[in-house]
PDB file of C-alpha atoms in Angstrom:
ATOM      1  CA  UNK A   1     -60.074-141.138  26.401  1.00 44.00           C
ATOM      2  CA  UNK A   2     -56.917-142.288  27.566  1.00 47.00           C
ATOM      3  CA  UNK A   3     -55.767-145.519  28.944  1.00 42.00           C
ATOM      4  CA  UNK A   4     -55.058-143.829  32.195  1.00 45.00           C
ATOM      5  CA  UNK A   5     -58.750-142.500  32.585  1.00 42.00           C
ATOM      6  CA  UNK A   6     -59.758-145.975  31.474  1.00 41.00           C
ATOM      7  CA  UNK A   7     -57.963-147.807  33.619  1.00 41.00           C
ATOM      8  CA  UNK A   8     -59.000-144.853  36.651  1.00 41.00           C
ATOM      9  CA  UNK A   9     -62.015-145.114  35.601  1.00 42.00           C
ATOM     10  CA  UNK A  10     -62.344-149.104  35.743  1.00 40.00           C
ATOM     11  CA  UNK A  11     -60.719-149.324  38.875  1.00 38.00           C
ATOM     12  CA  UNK A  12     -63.137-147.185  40.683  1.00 38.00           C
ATOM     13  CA  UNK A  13     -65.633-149.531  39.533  1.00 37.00           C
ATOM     14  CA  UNK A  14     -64.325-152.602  40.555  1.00 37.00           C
ATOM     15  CA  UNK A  15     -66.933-153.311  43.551  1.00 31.00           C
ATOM     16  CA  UNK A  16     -65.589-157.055  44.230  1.00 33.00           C
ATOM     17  CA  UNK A  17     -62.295-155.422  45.442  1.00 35.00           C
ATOM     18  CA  UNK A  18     -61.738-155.627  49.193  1.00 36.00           C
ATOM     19  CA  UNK A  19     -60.392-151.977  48.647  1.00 42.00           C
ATOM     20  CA  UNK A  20     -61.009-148.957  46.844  1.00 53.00           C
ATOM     21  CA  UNK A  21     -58.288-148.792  43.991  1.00 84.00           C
ATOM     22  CA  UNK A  22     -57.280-152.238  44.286  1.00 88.00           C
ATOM     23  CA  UNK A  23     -58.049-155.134  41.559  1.00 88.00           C
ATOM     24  CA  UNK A  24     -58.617-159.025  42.179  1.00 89.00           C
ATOM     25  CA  UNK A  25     -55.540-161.376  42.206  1.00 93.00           C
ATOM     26  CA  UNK A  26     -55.425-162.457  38.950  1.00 93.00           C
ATOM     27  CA  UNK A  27     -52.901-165.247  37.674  1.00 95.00           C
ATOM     28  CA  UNK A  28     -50.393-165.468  35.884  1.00 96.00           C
ATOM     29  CA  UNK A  29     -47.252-167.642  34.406  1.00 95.00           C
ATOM     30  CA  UNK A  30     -43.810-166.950  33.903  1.00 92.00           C
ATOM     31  CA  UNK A  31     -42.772-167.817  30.668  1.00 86.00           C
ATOM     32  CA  UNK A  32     -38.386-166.868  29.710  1.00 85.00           C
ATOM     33  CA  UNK A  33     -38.471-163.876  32.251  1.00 88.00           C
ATOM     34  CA  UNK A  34     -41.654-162.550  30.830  1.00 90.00           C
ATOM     35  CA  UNK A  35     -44.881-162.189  33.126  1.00 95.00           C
ATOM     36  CA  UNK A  36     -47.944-163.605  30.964  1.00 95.00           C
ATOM     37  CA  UNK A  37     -51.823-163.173  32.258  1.00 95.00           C
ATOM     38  CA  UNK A  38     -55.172-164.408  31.002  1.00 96.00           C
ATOM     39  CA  UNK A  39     -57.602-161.151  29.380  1.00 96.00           C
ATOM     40  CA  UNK A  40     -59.643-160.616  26.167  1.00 96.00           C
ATOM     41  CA  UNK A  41     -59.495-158.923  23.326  1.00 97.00           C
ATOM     42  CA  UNK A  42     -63.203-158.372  21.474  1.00 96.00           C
ATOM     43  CA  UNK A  43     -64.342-161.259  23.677  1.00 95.00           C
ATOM     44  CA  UNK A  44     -61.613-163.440  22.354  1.00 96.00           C
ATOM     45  CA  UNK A  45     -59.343-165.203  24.797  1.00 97.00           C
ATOM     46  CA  UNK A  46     -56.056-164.288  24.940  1.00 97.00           C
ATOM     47  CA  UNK A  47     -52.820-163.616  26.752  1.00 96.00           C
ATOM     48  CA  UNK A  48     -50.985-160.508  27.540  1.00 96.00           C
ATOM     49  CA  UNK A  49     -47.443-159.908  28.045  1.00 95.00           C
ATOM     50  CA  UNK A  50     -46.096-157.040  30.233  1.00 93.00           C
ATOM     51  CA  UNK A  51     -43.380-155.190  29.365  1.00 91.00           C
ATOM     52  CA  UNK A  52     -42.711-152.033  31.302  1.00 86.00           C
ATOM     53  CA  UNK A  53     -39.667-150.639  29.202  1.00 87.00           C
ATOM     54  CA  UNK A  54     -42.201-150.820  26.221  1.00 88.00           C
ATOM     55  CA  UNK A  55     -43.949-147.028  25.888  1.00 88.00           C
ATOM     56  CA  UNK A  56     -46.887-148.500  23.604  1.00 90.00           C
ATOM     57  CA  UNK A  57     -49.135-151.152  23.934  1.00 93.00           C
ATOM     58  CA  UNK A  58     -49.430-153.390  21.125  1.00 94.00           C
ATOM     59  CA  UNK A  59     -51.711-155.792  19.852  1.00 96.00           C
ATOM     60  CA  UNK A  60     -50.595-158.817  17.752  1.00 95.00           C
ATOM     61  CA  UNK A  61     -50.925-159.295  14.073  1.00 94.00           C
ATOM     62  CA  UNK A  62     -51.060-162.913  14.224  1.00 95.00           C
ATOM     63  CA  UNK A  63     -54.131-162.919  17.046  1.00 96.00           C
ATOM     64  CA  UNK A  64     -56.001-160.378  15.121  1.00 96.00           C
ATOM     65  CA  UNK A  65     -55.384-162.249  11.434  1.00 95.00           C
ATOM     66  CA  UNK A  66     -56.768-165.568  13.437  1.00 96.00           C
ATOM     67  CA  UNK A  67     -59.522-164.027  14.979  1.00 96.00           C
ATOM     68  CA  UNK A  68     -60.315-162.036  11.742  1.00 95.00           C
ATOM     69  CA  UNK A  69     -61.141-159.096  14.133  1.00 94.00           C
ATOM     70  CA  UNK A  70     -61.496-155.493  13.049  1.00 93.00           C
ATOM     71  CA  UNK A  71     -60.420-151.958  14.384  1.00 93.00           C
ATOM     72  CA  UNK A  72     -60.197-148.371  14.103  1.00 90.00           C
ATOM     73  CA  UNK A  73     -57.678-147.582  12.427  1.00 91.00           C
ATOM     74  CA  UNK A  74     -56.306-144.064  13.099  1.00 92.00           C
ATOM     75  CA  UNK A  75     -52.765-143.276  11.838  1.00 90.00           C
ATOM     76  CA  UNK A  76     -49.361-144.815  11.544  1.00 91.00           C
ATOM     77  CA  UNK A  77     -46.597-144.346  13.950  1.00 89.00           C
ATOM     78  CA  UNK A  78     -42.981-144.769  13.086  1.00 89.00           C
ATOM     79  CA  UNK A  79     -41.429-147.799  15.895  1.00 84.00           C
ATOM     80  CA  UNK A  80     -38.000-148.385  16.487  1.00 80.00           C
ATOM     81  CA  UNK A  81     -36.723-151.155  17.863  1.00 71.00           C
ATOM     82  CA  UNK A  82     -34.071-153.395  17.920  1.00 73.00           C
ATOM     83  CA  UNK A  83     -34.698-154.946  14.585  1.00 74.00           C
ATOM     84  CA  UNK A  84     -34.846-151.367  13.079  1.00 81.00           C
ATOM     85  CA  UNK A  85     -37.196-149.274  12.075  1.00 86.00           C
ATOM     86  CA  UNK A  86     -40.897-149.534  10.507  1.00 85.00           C
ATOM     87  CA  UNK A  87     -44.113-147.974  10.569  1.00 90.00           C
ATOM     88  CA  UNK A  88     -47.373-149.529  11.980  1.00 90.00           C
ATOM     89  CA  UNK A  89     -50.741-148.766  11.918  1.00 90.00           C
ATOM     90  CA  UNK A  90     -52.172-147.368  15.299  1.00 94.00           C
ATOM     91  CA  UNK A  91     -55.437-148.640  16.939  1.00 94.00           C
ATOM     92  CA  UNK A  92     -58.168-147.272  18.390  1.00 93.00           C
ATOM     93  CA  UNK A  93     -61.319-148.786  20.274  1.00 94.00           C
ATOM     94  CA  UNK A  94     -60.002-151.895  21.279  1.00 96.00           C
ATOM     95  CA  UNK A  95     -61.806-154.020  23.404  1.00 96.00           C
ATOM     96  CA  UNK A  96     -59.815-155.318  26.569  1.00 95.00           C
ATOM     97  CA  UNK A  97     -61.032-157.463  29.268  1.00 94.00           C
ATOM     98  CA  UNK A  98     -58.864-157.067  32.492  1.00 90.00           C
ATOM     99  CA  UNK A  99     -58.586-157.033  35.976  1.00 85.00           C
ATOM    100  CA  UNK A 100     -62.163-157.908  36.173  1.00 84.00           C
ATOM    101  CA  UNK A 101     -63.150-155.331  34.171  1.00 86.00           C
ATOM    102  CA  UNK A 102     -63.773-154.553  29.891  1.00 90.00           C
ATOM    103  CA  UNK A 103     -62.211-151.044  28.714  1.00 88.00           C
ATOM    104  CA  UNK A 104     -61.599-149.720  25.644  1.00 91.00           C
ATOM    105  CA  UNK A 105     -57.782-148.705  24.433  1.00 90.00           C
ATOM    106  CA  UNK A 106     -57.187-146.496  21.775  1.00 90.00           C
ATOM    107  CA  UNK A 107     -53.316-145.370  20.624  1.00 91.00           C
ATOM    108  CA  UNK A 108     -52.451-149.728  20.133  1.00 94.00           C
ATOM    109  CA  UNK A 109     -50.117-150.626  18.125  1.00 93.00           C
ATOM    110  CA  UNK A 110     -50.670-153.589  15.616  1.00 93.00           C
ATOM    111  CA  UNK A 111     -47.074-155.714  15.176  1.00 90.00           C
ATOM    112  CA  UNK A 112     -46.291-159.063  15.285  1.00 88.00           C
ATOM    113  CA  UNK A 113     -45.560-160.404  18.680  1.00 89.00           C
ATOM    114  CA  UNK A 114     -44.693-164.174  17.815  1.00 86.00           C
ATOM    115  CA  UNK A 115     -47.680-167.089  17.963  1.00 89.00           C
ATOM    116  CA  UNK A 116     -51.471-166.015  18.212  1.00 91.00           C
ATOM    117  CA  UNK A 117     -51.862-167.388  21.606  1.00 90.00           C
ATOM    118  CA  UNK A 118     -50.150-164.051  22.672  1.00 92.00           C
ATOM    119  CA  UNK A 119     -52.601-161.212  22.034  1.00 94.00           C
ATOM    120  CA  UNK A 120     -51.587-158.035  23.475  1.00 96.00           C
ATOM    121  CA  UNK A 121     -48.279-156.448  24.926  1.00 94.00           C
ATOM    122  CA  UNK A 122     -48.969-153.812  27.802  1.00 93.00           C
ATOM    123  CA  UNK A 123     -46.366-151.024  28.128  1.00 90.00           C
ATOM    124  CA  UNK A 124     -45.532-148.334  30.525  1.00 88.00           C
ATOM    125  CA  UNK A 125     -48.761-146.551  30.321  1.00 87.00           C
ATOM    126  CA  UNK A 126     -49.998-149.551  32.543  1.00 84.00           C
ATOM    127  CA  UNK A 127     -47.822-148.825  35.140  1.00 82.00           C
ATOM    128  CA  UNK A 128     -48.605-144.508  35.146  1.00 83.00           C
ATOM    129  CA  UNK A 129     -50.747-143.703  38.362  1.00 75.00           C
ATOM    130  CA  UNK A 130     -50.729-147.282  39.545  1.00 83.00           C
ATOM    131  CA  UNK A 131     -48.588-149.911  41.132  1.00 86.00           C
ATOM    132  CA  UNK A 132     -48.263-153.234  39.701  1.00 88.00           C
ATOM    133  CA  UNK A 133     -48.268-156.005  42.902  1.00 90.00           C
ATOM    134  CA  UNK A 134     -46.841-158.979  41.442  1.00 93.00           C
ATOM    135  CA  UNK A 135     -46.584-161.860  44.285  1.00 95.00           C
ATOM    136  CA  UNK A 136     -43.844-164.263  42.160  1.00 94.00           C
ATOM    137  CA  UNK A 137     -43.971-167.540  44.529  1.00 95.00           C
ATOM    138  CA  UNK A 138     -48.073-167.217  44.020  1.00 96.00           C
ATOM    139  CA  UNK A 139     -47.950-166.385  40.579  1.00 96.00           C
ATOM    140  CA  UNK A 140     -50.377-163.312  40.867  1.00 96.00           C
ATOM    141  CA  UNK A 141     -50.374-159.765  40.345  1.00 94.00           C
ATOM    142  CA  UNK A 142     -52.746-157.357  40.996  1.00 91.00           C
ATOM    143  CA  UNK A 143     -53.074-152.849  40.404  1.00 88.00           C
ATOM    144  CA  UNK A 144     -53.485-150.920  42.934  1.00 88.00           C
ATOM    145  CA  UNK A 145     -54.285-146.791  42.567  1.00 83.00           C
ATOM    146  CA  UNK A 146     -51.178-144.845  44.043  1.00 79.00           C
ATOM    147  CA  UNK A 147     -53.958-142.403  46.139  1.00 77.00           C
ATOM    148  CA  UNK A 148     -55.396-145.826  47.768  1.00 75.00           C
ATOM    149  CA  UNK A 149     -51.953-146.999  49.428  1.00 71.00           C
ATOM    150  CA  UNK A 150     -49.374-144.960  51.561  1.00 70.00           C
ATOM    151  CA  UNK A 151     -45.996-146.512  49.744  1.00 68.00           C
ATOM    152  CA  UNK A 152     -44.138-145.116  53.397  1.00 73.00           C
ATOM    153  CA  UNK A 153     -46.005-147.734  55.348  1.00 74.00           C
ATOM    154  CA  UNK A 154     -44.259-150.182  53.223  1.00 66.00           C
ATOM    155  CA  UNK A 155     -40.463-148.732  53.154  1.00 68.00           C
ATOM    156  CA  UNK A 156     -37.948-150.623  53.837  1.00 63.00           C
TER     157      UNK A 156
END
């Protein structure tokens, strides 16, 4: 299943949202221009970074070594970046607490993404179908479903 169906899927669930499509505030800290937010990873407590010009999600090496945690492991893809070029093992079946709610993501990619403490990276994919609320002076951020808010009520 894909993220997007997960993440559909989770939100339509959520039934301590005040409306349908929408997630709890959840907080988060600002941390060198990057938006950081509590979730888990196999129960494990963790933080995870969002970065919307990233296509992928990743998971970190470093969190995964620590928590001696194991995956599915279902291919290598080839990631370039601005370091160069490697290849890193892909994912599936990861448990992810977020939002409120515990889904499964398959398609992550393992890599190192600096100390433990930082567990997961979430990419574009996040951001397909939804919109990402992020209310800077309150430090919180929230998804809401595209079909559950009319964007031309909101236009400038």
């Amino acid at each position: 299943m894909t993220f997007r169906k997960i993440l559909c899927s989770a939100l339509l669930t959520l039934s301590t949202a005040v409306n349908a499509g929408v997630t709890p505030w959840l907080d988060f800290q600002l941390e060198n221009g990057h938006i950081a937010f509590p979730v888990t990873i196999a129960n494990q407590p963790t933080y995870a970074i969002l970065d919307s010009g990233s296509q992928i999600h990743a998971i970190n090496q470093a969190f995964v070594a620590k928590n001696e945690l194991e995956f599915s492991r279902v291919g290598k893809v080839r990631i370039q970046g601005v370091f160069g070029e490697a290849r890193r093992d892909k994912l599936s079946n990861v448990p992810v607490g977020i939002f409120g709610s515990t889904m499964e993501l398959d398609g992550v990619i393992e890599m190192s993404l600096g100390h433990h403490s930082r567990g997961l990276l979430l990419g574009a994919p996040l951001f397909y179908g939804n919109i990402m609320q992020i209310d800077y002076p309150n430090n919180q951020l929230r998804l809401i479903t595209r079909d559950s808010m009319d964007l031309a009520d909101f236009k400038n």
